[in-house]
Amino acid sequence: MTMNHSIDPAVAALLPLAKKEGIATVWDRYKAMQPQCGFGQLGVCCRICWKGPCRIDPFGDGPQRGICGADADTIVARNVIRMIASGAASHSEHGRHVALALLGVAEGKLPDYRIRDEEKLRAVAAKLGLETDGKEIPAIAREVALATLGDFQNQDHDTPCTWLASTLTEKRLERLAGLHALPHNIDAVVTQILARTHVGCDADPANLILGGVKGALADYDGMCLATELSDVLFGTPRPAVTAANLGVLKEDAVNIAVHGHNPLLSEVVCDLALLMDDEARRAGAAGGINIVGICCTGNEVMVRHGIPLATNYLSQEMALVTGAVDAMVVDVQCIMPSVSEIGACFHTEIITTMDDNRIPGATHVRFRETTAAENAREIVSLAIAAFRRRNPQRVVIPDFRQTAVVGFGTEAIVGALAALNADDPLKPLIDSIANGSIRGIALFAGCNNTRTTQDSSFVTMAKKLARNNVLLLATGCGAGSFAKHGLMTQEATEEHAGDSLKGVLTAVGTAAGLGGPLPLVLHMGSCVDNSRAVEVAVAVANRLGVDLDQLPLVASAPEAMSEKAVAIGTWSVALGIPTHLGTMPQVTGSPAVTELLTETAKDLLGGYFMVELDPDKAADRLLAVIDERRQGLGI
Ligand code: MSK
C-alpha cells in the first residue's frame, strides 16, 4: 500500500507512524475522495454562473448543452483557460513582487536587500535593450525594474511584453504574432481571460484556446522576469554539492523548513538564521540552526546557496510527521492547508507570512520587504522557542538523504561548456547534438500528484532517456524527485547514462573542474525557473538559425497537478516544444479541445501535448519525437 503512494523511502518509513498517530495525510484524503467526480475529470462541469452547475453527459444520453446553451467544447475550453489565467497570475504576481523589490533596492528604500549579482544586472539590462554605459548600478537597476513593470502596465496592444520579445527567437515571435497570441500586458491578458469566459461571452473553443495560449505566454513572461531579477537580487545559481530528503533534518538543531516559492522571504530568513545561530545553541540546540527547503522555495535556496532540500510537494506533510521541524515558514503556492493541523499535533510553528495567503491555525508574521530583517528575526525566534518545546521522544528522522550536485542555471551550463571552448561555449553542445552523442534534450518539470506514485514516473523516464543518451534538465518538484533519488550525482551518470552521453558529461564536467562527469540530471531551479531552459534552447536555436520547434527538445510533466503547470505546459507547446503529460488533463470531455491541444497545435505552433500515463511508454514516445526532430534537421 505504502509503496503505491510514493517510491520515496522516507515517505514509506513515516506513513505507518502517521497512521499510528492518527494523522491524516494527502494520501488518506485522496483515498477518501474516491470515486472522484467523472464530470470534473472530463472538464465538462460548468460552475461559471448560478443557473448551474451544469454538466454535459459524456455518453450522449443526457444534456449536451448547459442551461445557457454552452456545449462541452465551450465549457472545457473555458475551464482550462481559467486555469491558465490562475497559473499566469501566480507566477507573474511572484515576478511583480521581485521587480518592485528591485526598484526599492535601486531607490535605497530596502536596506535588508542588496544587488548580489551586478554582472547579471548588466546582462539583463543589455537583454532588455537598455543602455548601461557610464551608469551606476542603482540607476541600471531602476531602469531594469521600470522596464519590467512596464510588462504589467503597457496599454498598446501591438507592442508585446518586453521580456517575451527579448528572449525568444525572431521566427517564434513572428509565428505567435501571426496568431495574435503575443501578450502586451500580463495583467490585462489575465483579466481578458476572466472577462471572455464570463457567462454569455466567448463560446468558440478554438478562439478560447488561443486566448489561453496568449495567457500562457504572459505566464512565460512573468516567470522569465521573476527568475532573472531574483538572480540579480540573490545571486545566480552556481554548481554546489548538497543533499536531499528528510534525512537532512537534524536532531540536535533548530530545524526551519522554508516552503513556498518567493525568495524574497526565504533569503532573509537564511541570512537571519546565520546571525541567530548562537541564540539557538544557547537554547540547547548543539547543531545551531538548520535551514531546509520544501517545494520550490527549497529549490530556490538549493540552487543559489546549496541549502539542502527536505522534500517536494506531495510529502510536505511528512516533514512535519518527523516531529523534528520546529518551524515551517511559508509564503505562496503549493502549501497544503493541512500543515497547520499536523503542525498542531507536534510542537511545530506553522508560520504564514503573506497577508493574502493565510491558513487557519497558523501563526501569521506579516512580512514586508521594508521590515524584512525584523520579520525574519521574529520568525527565527518563534522557531527557537518551538525547539524548546520539542519532545525528543517523538522525533523520527528517517535516515535517508542523497547527495545532490545542483545549481545549473544557464550561466553555469554555459560556464561549464566554456571550459571546453572559451571562444564559442555553445559549440561543444551543438557538436554533440549534431554528431548524436547527445540524442536530444528533455526538460522535466512540474509537480507531484496523488494520481501517480510519487516520484516514480520521473525516475523511470529519466533513467530510460539517459540510457538513450538524452540530456536531462529539471526544475520544480520534478527536480526534487531526482535530487531525493540520487540522480543528481556523478555516480548516477556513471550508472545510468548511455555511453555517448556519459562521454559528453564527463568531458564537460572534468574540464569544468568537477573532477568527473556532470550529474545525470541538471537542476535548473524552481518551477518559476523553467525559463532558464528556454534561454539555453533559444541560444542553440539562434546559433543554428532555426526555430525552437526544429530542435530535438522535449518537455515532460509526468506528475502535473497545479494551474501553474497548466500554464507552463501551454507556453511550452506555444514555443514549439512537444510536451508530455503523465496525468490525464481535465479536457477530454471535449474532442474538439483535445484535438486542438494534441494535434492542431502541431500545425499552428510546432509544439503539442502528448498524454501518456505509462512512464516507460512515455519515454519511448519522447525518443520517437526526438528522432523525428533530428531527421527534420538532417542529423
Ligand atoms: S512547487 S507548482 S508542486 S512544481 Fe513549485 Fe512543486 Fe508544482 Fe508546486
XYZ file of C-alpha atoms and ligand atoms in Angstrom:
643
model
C 0.000 0.000 0.000
C 2.630 2.445 1.090
C 4.815 1.968 -1.955
C 1.865 2.732 -4.221
C 1.797 6.196 -2.740
C 5.443 7.009 -3.243
C 8.783 5.479 -4.080
C 10.407 7.841 -1.609
C 11.776 5.620 1.195
C 11.373 8.415 3.743
C 7.667 8.551 2.967
C 7.412 4.795 3.287
C 9.126 4.992 6.664
C 6.847 7.715 8.019
C 3.404 6.767 6.727
C 2.934 3.982 9.319
C 3.893 6.467 12.020
C 1.334 8.974 10.733
C -1.271 6.248 10.783
C -0.360 5.222 14.326
C -0.622 8.837 15.473
C -3.992 9.270 13.727
C -2.617 11.911 11.356
C -4.420 12.098 8.024
C -2.151 12.730 5.053
C -2.714 13.753 1.473
C -2.927 10.072 0.522
C -5.636 9.385 3.118
C -7.662 12.293 1.810
C -7.144 11.126 -1.763
C -8.475 7.710 -0.834
C -11.465 9.224 0.979
C -12.243 11.270 -2.121
C -12.757 8.201 -4.314
C -14.558 7.889 -6.601
C -13.799 11.386 -7.866
C -16.329 13.243 -9.980
C -16.194 11.965 -13.560
C -17.684 15.173 -14.948
C -14.940 17.196 -13.311
C -12.271 14.824 -14.577
C -13.527 15.327 -18.123
C -13.769 19.091 -17.664
C -17.468 19.172 -18.593
C -18.789 20.653 -15.348
C -19.564 24.379 -15.584
C -19.852 26.484 -12.432
C -19.407 29.842 -14.106
C -22.906 31.115 -13.269
C -25.596 30.453 -10.671
C -28.001 28.888 -13.128
C -25.598 25.993 -12.847
C -23.785 23.909 -12.006
C -24.333 22.337 -15.400
C -22.709 19.214 -16.667
C -22.640 17.587 -20.058
C -23.386 13.899 -20.376
C -20.261 12.383 -21.954
C -22.233 9.354 -23.163
C -24.668 11.411 -25.222
C -27.801 10.274 -23.388
C -28.316 13.282 -21.136
C -27.922 17.043 -21.658
C -25.481 18.071 -24.367
C -25.724 21.766 -23.538
C -25.687 23.722 -20.302
C -28.699 25.870 -19.374
C -27.204 28.894 -21.226
C -26.538 26.767 -24.312
C -22.790 26.214 -23.834
C -21.719 22.802 -25.110
C -18.918 20.556 -23.881
C -16.334 22.202 -26.150
C -17.097 25.671 -24.822
C -17.208 24.527 -21.208
C -13.952 22.584 -21.392
C -12.139 25.407 -23.198
C -13.370 27.987 -20.684
C -12.357 25.812 -17.739
C -8.861 25.130 -18.993
C -8.028 28.719 -19.902
C -9.243 29.885 -16.496
C -6.635 27.516 -15.073
C -4.036 29.134 -17.306
C -5.086 32.578 -16.073
C -4.603 31.479 -12.478
C -1.213 29.984 -13.274
C -0.113 33.142 -15.078
C -1.384 35.299 -12.228
C 0.551 33.216 -9.692
C 3.875 33.368 -11.483
C 3.569 36.967 -12.541
C 2.482 38.139 -9.093
C 5.638 36.483 -7.786
C 7.547 38.326 -10.529
C 5.947 41.689 -9.777
C 6.891 41.256 -6.134
C 10.540 40.733 -7.103
C 10.518 43.614 -9.622
C 9.116 46.005 -7.023
C 11.796 44.845 -4.595
C 14.480 45.574 -7.188
C 13.013 49.048 -7.645
C 13.015 49.525 -3.872
C 16.668 48.472 -3.649
C 17.586 50.778 -6.542
C 15.922 53.697 -4.773
C 17.591 52.875 -1.454
C 14.330 52.031 0.297
C 15.009 48.386 1.236
C 18.068 48.171 3.494
C 17.666 44.424 4.059
C 18.288 43.620 0.394
C 21.099 44.320 -1.995
C 22.094 43.506 -5.533
C 24.254 40.419 -5.263
C 24.979 39.889 -8.941
C 25.905 43.130 -10.696
C 27.186 41.264 -13.736
C 23.802 39.648 -14.179
C 22.099 43.021 -13.772
C 24.169 44.417 -16.627
C 23.443 41.340 -18.741
C 19.712 41.674 -18.066
C 19.789 45.373 -18.956
C 21.541 44.559 -22.216
C 18.992 41.836 -22.958
C 16.184 44.332 -22.467
C 17.938 46.789 -24.794
C 18.772 49.300 -22.066
C 21.870 51.455 -22.308
C 24.210 50.940 -19.344
C 27.398 52.740 -20.348
C 28.521 55.186 -17.688
C 25.612 54.398 -15.401
C 25.875 53.390 -11.753
C 24.372 50.124 -10.542
C 21.348 51.708 -8.780
C 20.461 53.629 -11.941
C 20.671 50.483 -14.063
C 18.624 48.545 -11.516
C 15.959 51.247 -11.556
C 15.725 51.182 -15.337
C 15.522 47.387 -15.396
C 12.801 47.397 -12.715
C 10.769 50.057 -14.516
C 11.098 48.324 -17.886
C 9.946 45.121 -16.217
C 6.996 46.770 -14.509
C 6.051 48.052 -17.959
C 5.030 44.486 -18.776
C 2.233 44.969 -16.238
C 1.296 48.431 -17.480
C 1.615 48.692 -21.267
C -1.706 49.548 -22.930
C -0.512 49.331 -26.549
C -1.871 46.029 -27.820
C 0.565 45.998 -30.739
C 3.662 46.086 -28.539
C 4.379 42.696 -26.975
C 5.695 42.302 -23.439
C 9.329 43.308 -23.211
C 10.682 40.160 -21.595
C 8.932 37.911 -24.063
C 10.125 39.947 -27.026
C 13.688 39.987 -25.675
C 14.049 36.285 -25.027
C 12.528 34.327 -27.927
C 13.692 33.666 -31.466
C 12.584 36.087 -34.188
C 10.828 33.274 -36.016
C 8.881 32.290 -32.922
C 7.794 35.861 -32.299
C 6.615 36.177 -35.910
C 4.687 32.938 -35.699
C 2.974 33.912 -32.466
C 2.245 37.407 -33.786
C 0.566 35.798 -36.798
C -1.792 34.048 -34.388
C -2.406 37.276 -32.410
C -1.108 35.362 -29.409
C 1.552 37.766 -28.147
C 0.613 39.307 -24.788
C 1.123 43.053 -24.405
C 0.453 43.285 -20.672
C 0.394 40.406 -18.186
C -2.368 41.803 -16.008
C -4.526 42.723 -18.985
C -4.240 39.278 -20.534
C -5.193 37.538 -17.290
C -8.152 39.916 -16.964
C -9.154 39.268 -20.579
C -9.333 35.543 -19.900
C -11.623 36.083 -16.923
C -13.745 38.518 -18.953
C -14.095 36.382 -22.071
C -15.076 33.324 -20.010
C -17.875 35.125 -18.135
C -21.335 33.766 -18.890
C -22.502 34.852 -22.302
C -19.091 35.747 -23.745
C -16.606 33.830 -25.918
C -18.100 30.453 -26.853
C -15.717 29.467 -29.669
C -13.406 26.715 -28.331
C -10.583 27.462 -30.770
C -10.744 31.179 -30.035
C -10.815 30.476 -26.306
C -7.788 28.190 -26.513
C -5.870 30.813 -28.483
C -6.727 33.255 -25.699
C -5.323 30.672 -23.319
C -2.115 30.461 -25.351
C -1.750 34.221 -25.007
C -2.321 33.866 -21.256
C 0.278 31.121 -21.080
C 2.783 33.347 -22.866
C 2.036 36.023 -20.265
C 2.887 33.329 -17.723
C 6.205 32.757 -19.504
C 6.901 36.483 -19.387
C 6.169 36.613 -15.649
C 8.358 33.583 -14.967
C 11.202 34.934 -17.000
C 11.314 38.253 -15.213
C 10.875 36.611 -11.794
C 13.812 34.287 -12.403
C 16.199 36.793 -13.874
C 15.550 39.542 -11.336
C 15.796 37.039 -8.469
C 19.254 36.159 -9.761
C 20.154 39.851 -9.721
C 18.990 40.258 -6.125
C 20.016 36.927 -4.644
C 22.726 35.539 -6.873
C 22.859 33.422 -9.995
C 22.952 29.648 -9.420
C 26.390 28.052 -9.449
C 27.169 24.347 -9.038
C 27.141 23.260 -5.415
C 27.108 19.933 -3.608
C 24.283 19.495 -1.153
C 21.771 16.851 -0.057
C 18.114 15.961 -0.359
C 15.423 14.071 1.525
C 14.200 14.115 5.095
C 17.497 12.844 6.436
C 18.740 16.432 6.087
C 16.786 17.309 9.241
C 18.957 17.279 12.380
C 18.024 16.054 15.811
C 20.345 18.491 17.549
C 19.433 21.611 15.595
C 16.586 24.080 15.316
C 15.087 22.906 12.050
C 13.403 25.605 9.992
C 11.701 24.488 6.791
C 11.205 27.257 4.214
C 8.341 26.362 1.920
C 6.520 28.046 -0.929
C 8.047 29.987 -3.787
C 9.226 33.549 -3.389
C 12.891 34.018 -2.427
C 12.208 37.488 -1.007
C 11.204 35.793 2.251
C 13.442 32.740 2.364
C 16.630 34.632 1.553
C 16.252 36.931 4.539
C 15.291 34.027 6.825
C 18.522 32.295 5.752
C 20.515 35.451 6.484
C 18.968 35.859 9.939
C 19.440 32.190 10.776
C 23.181 32.653 10.378
C 23.122 35.663 12.693
C 20.994 33.893 15.305
C 22.856 30.599 15.363
C 24.358 31.292 18.804
C 20.925 32.021 20.196
C 19.799 28.580 19.042
C 22.817 26.977 20.689
C 22.042 28.779 23.923
C 18.555 27.276 23.716
C 20.155 23.820 23.736
C 20.471 23.149 20.015
C 24.081 21.999 19.762
C 23.764 21.943 15.983
C 22.577 25.562 15.799
C 20.028 26.429 13.144
C 19.427 24.093 10.234
C 17.518 25.588 7.312
C 15.984 23.103 4.898
C 13.778 23.673 1.883
C 10.478 22.253 0.722
C 8.919 22.536 -2.757
C 10.144 25.435 -4.837
C 11.391 27.718 -2.105
C 13.569 24.704 -1.379
C 14.746 24.680 -4.976
C 15.404 28.430 -4.925
C 17.704 28.305 -1.896
C 19.177 24.987 -3.009
C 20.409 26.158 -6.418
C 21.608 29.519 -5.137
C 23.138 28.583 -1.789
C 23.340 24.791 -1.643
C 20.801 24.608 1.206
C 19.520 21.024 1.481
C 16.077 20.071 0.210
C 13.896 18.259 2.733
C 11.289 17.109 0.282
C 8.991 18.021 -2.590
C 5.297 18.848 -2.848
C 3.455 15.646 -2.089
C 5.449 14.746 1.022
C 5.473 18.197 2.662
C 3.301 16.795 5.485
C 5.843 14.032 6.081
C 8.409 16.632 7.098
C 6.116 17.526 9.990
C 5.478 13.894 10.918
C 9.191 13.585 11.763
C 8.454 15.702 14.848
C 11.763 17.434 14.150
C 10.611 20.541 12.289
C 10.442 23.458 14.685
C 9.039 25.949 12.215
C 7.632 25.679 8.740
C 7.736 29.117 7.164
C 5.509 29.525 4.148
C 4.755 32.232 1.629
C 2.768 31.447 -1.511
C 1.635 28.494 -3.635
C 1.608 24.735 -3.116
C 1.274 24.853 0.656
C -1.260 22.274 1.819
C -3.704 23.871 4.286
C -3.430 20.633 6.274
C 0.026 21.609 7.512
C -1.381 23.733 10.320
C -3.428 20.816 11.653
C -0.435 18.466 11.509
C 1.880 21.071 12.998
C -0.550 21.330 15.915
C -0.069 17.603 16.604
C 3.538 18.449 17.377
C 5.351 21.498 18.705
C 5.808 22.897 15.204
C 5.125 26.547 14.422
C 3.466 26.898 11.039
C 4.169 30.487 10.088
C 2.351 32.196 7.252
C 3.890 35.422 6.040
C 1.786 36.859 3.222
C -1.428 38.721 4.017
C -3.175 37.206 1.016
C -2.021 33.643 1.780
C -3.105 32.704 5.303
C -4.022 29.335 6.812
C -6.391 28.928 9.772
C -4.481 27.763 12.826
C -1.126 29.095 11.632
C 0.836 31.880 13.275
C 0.929 34.896 10.967
C 4.012 37.075 10.819
C 3.251 39.881 8.413
C 6.234 40.014 6.073
C 7.168 43.306 4.440
C 10.265 43.999 2.362
C 10.674 47.249 4.284
C 10.932 45.344 7.571
C 12.290 42.067 6.235
C 15.105 41.503 8.741
C 12.850 42.369 11.683
C 10.169 39.960 10.391
C 12.747 37.225 9.799
C 14.145 37.712 13.308
C 10.657 37.192 14.732
C 10.255 34.046 12.612
C 13.586 32.565 13.715
C 12.806 33.459 17.367
C 9.495 31.576 17.077
C 11.397 28.569 15.742
C 13.897 28.666 18.611
C 11.055 28.929 21.117
C 9.354 25.947 19.470
C 12.588 23.959 19.662
C 12.477 24.368 23.454
C 9.039 22.706 23.372
C 10.122 19.843 21.122
C 9.556 16.360 22.528
C 12.689 14.332 21.667
C 10.730 11.127 22.207
C 8.581 11.938 19.199
C 11.435 12.708 16.818
C 11.772 10.192 13.999
C 14.083 11.354 11.224
C 14.292 8.700 8.508
C 17.908 8.074 7.681
C 17.526 8.829 4.001
C 19.474 11.555 2.286
C 21.104 11.638 -1.098
C 23.910 13.802 -2.336
C 22.799 16.305 -4.963
C 25.027 18.391 -7.215
C 22.810 21.335 -8.116
C 22.842 24.881 -9.462
C 22.871 24.548 -13.238
C 21.284 27.727 -14.471
C 22.069 28.959 -17.955
C 25.208 30.755 -16.845
C 26.512 27.669 -15.063
C 25.866 25.435 -18.070
C 27.481 27.912 -20.453
C 30.322 28.352 -17.974
C 30.936 24.607 -17.860
C 30.868 24.404 -21.657
C 33.258 27.341 -21.855
C 35.834 25.184 -20.121
C 35.907 23.160 -23.331
C 35.663 26.067 -25.754
C 36.061 29.523 -24.264
C 35.549 31.317 -27.588
C 32.370 29.506 -28.522
C 30.858 27.788 -25.460
C 27.774 26.516 -27.274
C 29.846 24.700 -29.891
C 30.579 21.579 -27.788
C 26.861 21.232 -27.045
C 25.816 21.795 -30.649
C 28.513 19.445 -31.967
C 27.416 16.761 -29.501
C 23.806 17.089 -30.626
C 24.803 17.111 -34.297
C 27.005 14.019 -34.048
C 24.425 12.177 -31.964
C 26.438 11.934 -28.745
C 23.533 13.819 -27.253
C 20.431 12.435 -28.953
C 18.189 15.183 -27.628
C 17.323 17.261 -24.591
C 14.433 16.684 -22.187
C 13.219 19.188 -19.629
C 11.432 17.581 -16.690
C 9.153 19.977 -14.887
C 6.113 20.051 -12.732
C 4.660 18.778 -9.582
C 3.697 15.591 -7.783
C 0.142 14.314 -7.994
C -1.703 11.773 -5.856
C -2.918 10.207 -9.114
C 0.565 8.794 -9.660
C 3.053 7.105 -7.376
C 5.156 9.975 -6.087
C 8.482 10.397 -7.927
C 8.111 7.106 -9.760
C 7.438 8.362 -13.279
C 10.197 10.977 -13.053
C 12.764 8.371 -12.093
C 11.615 5.732 -14.593
C 11.531 8.146 -17.508
C 14.823 9.817 -16.655
C 16.717 6.547 -16.432
C 15.375 5.357 -19.763
C 16.024 8.639 -21.556
C 19.527 8.915 -20.104
C 20.291 5.367 -21.193
C 19.329 6.540 -24.650
C 21.703 9.493 -24.461
C 19.174 12.240 -23.800
C 20.497 15.194 -21.815
C 18.217 15.828 -18.829
C 17.272 19.168 -17.288
C 14.906 19.558 -14.339
C 13.037 22.169 -12.341
C 10.449 22.332 -9.586
C 9.233 19.299 -7.719
C 10.471 17.136 -10.587
C 13.955 18.313 -9.714
C 13.133 17.484 -6.108
C 12.297 13.932 -7.141
C 15.631 13.491 -8.905
C 17.553 15.017 -6.016
C 15.874 12.723 -3.478
C 16.567 9.646 -5.584
C 20.243 10.279 -6.191
C 20.037 11.170 -9.885
C 21.818 14.485 -9.448
C 25.158 12.848 -8.810
C 28.223 11.891 -10.788
C 27.628 8.292 -9.731
C 24.218 8.382 -11.393
C 25.878 9.496 -14.620
C 28.299 6.583 -14.388
C 25.466 4.178 -13.713
C 22.635 5.339 -15.944
C 23.934 7.474 -18.829
C 24.344 5.925 -22.248
C 27.964 5.746 -23.394
C 27.967 8.786 -25.651
C 26.061 10.972 -23.172
C 28.441 9.850 -20.445
C 31.354 10.844 -22.651
C 29.994 14.373 -23.100
C 29.067 14.825 -19.438
C 32.490 13.570 -18.399
C 34.362 15.811 -20.822
C 32.412 18.905 -19.726
C 32.456 18.106 -16.024
C 36.165 17.308 -15.999
C 37.076 20.415 -17.956
C 34.912 22.487 -15.604
C 36.895 21.201 -12.614
C 34.260 18.900 -11.134
C 36.727 16.019 -11.076
C 34.344 13.821 -13.065
C 31.133 13.999 -15.043
C 28.301 16.447 -14.686
C 25.389 14.953 -12.741
C 22.902 12.865 -14.701
C 20.130 15.452 -14.271
C 20.964 19.152 -14.251
C 18.988 21.066 -11.595
C 17.948 24.409 -13.092
C 15.846 25.682 -10.197
C 12.256 26.094 -9.097
C 9.120 25.842 -11.217
C 9.360 29.561 -11.966
C 12.827 28.873 -13.405
C 11.650 26.898 -16.428
C 12.518 29.979 -18.422
C 16.188 29.054 -17.899
C 15.766 26.018 -20.153
C 14.154 28.230 -22.800
C 17.140 30.555 -22.620
C 19.510 27.677 -23.399
C 17.243 26.408 -26.197
C 16.894 29.868 -27.767
C 20.673 30.320 -27.718
C 21.110 26.978 -29.513
C 18.321 27.735 -31.999
C 19.724 31.175 -32.793
C 23.174 29.715 -33.243
C 21.791 27.157 -35.714
C 19.497 29.660 -37.418
C 16.416 27.535 -36.720
C 13.318 27.932 -34.574
C 12.565 26.128 -31.304
C 10.164 23.708 -32.962
C 13.010 22.271 -35.004
C 15.235 21.355 -32.057
C 15.344 17.802 -30.639
C 13.950 19.226 -27.422
C 11.013 17.833 -25.437
C 9.379 18.626 -22.109
C 7.664 16.369 -19.638
C 5.486 16.851 -16.563
C 4.835 13.254 -15.514
C 3.014 14.246 -12.326
C 1.437 17.557 -13.385
C -1.010 18.954 -10.863
C -1.256 22.723 -10.449
C -2.806 25.513 -12.508
C 0.725 26.846 -12.870
C 1.671 23.570 -14.524
C -1.209 24.014 -16.995
C 0.137 27.454 -17.876
C 3.738 26.233 -18.167
C 2.754 23.278 -20.318
C 0.761 25.521 -22.617
C 3.572 28.010 -23.182
C 5.938 25.124 -23.711
C 3.644 23.966 -26.535
C 3.348 27.546 -27.795
C 7.127 27.779 -28.013
C 7.174 24.705 -30.233
C 8.122 22.064 -27.694
C 6.379 18.653 -27.690
C 5.168 18.394 -24.101
C 4.331 15.185 -22.309
C 1.762 14.959 -19.517
C 1.722 11.893 -17.285
C -1.583 12.738 -15.648
C -4.823 12.957 -17.596
C -5.675 16.628 -18.182
C -9.253 17.687 -17.422
C -10.106 18.358 -21.078
C -11.038 15.008 -22.537
C -14.794 15.709 -22.326
C -14.294 17.818 -25.436
C -12.975 16.010 -28.504
C -12.516 19.400 -30.171
C -10.333 20.836 -27.411
C -8.395 17.575 -27.090
C -7.682 17.648 -30.809
C -6.667 21.304 -30.679
C -4.140 20.658 -27.913
C -2.709 17.370 -29.144
C -2.884 17.678 -32.938
C -3.898 21.072 -34.375
C -1.327 22.754 -32.131
C 1.397 20.931 -34.034
C 0.494 22.744 -37.265
C -0.115 26.074 -35.623
C 2.762 26.162 -33.150
C 5.050 23.206 -33.765
C 4.583 22.106 -30.177
C 1.752 19.934 -28.891
C 0.648 17.970 -25.854
C 1.229 14.225 -25.611
C -0.606 12.318 -22.904
C 0.856 9.004 -21.769
C 0.333 7.706 -18.263
C 2.800 4.814 -18.536
C 6.289 6.256 -17.925
C 8.084 3.587 -19.915
C 5.911 4.189 -22.972
C 6.142 7.929 -22.416
C 9.933 7.742 -22.646
C 9.607 5.801 -25.904
C 7.283 8.432 -27.322
C 9.674 11.208 -26.387
C 12.553 9.339 -28.013
C 10.490 8.984 -31.187
C 9.752 12.717 -31.209
C 13.427 13.493 -30.684
C 14.347 11.271 -33.620
C 11.701 12.912 -35.784
C 13.184 16.310 -34.984
C 16.683 15.059 -35.722
C 15.515 13.805 -39.101
C 13.964 17.191 -39.779
C 17.334 18.822 -39.155
C 19.091 16.225 -41.276
C 21.257 14.997 -38.400
S 6.109 23.723 -6.027
S 3.698 24.148 -8.845
S 4.023 21.377 -6.853
S 6.481 22.063 -9.154
Fe 6.722 24.882 -7.498
Fe 6.107 21.843 -6.999
Fe 4.323 22.099 -8.898
Fe 4.074 23.479 -6.756
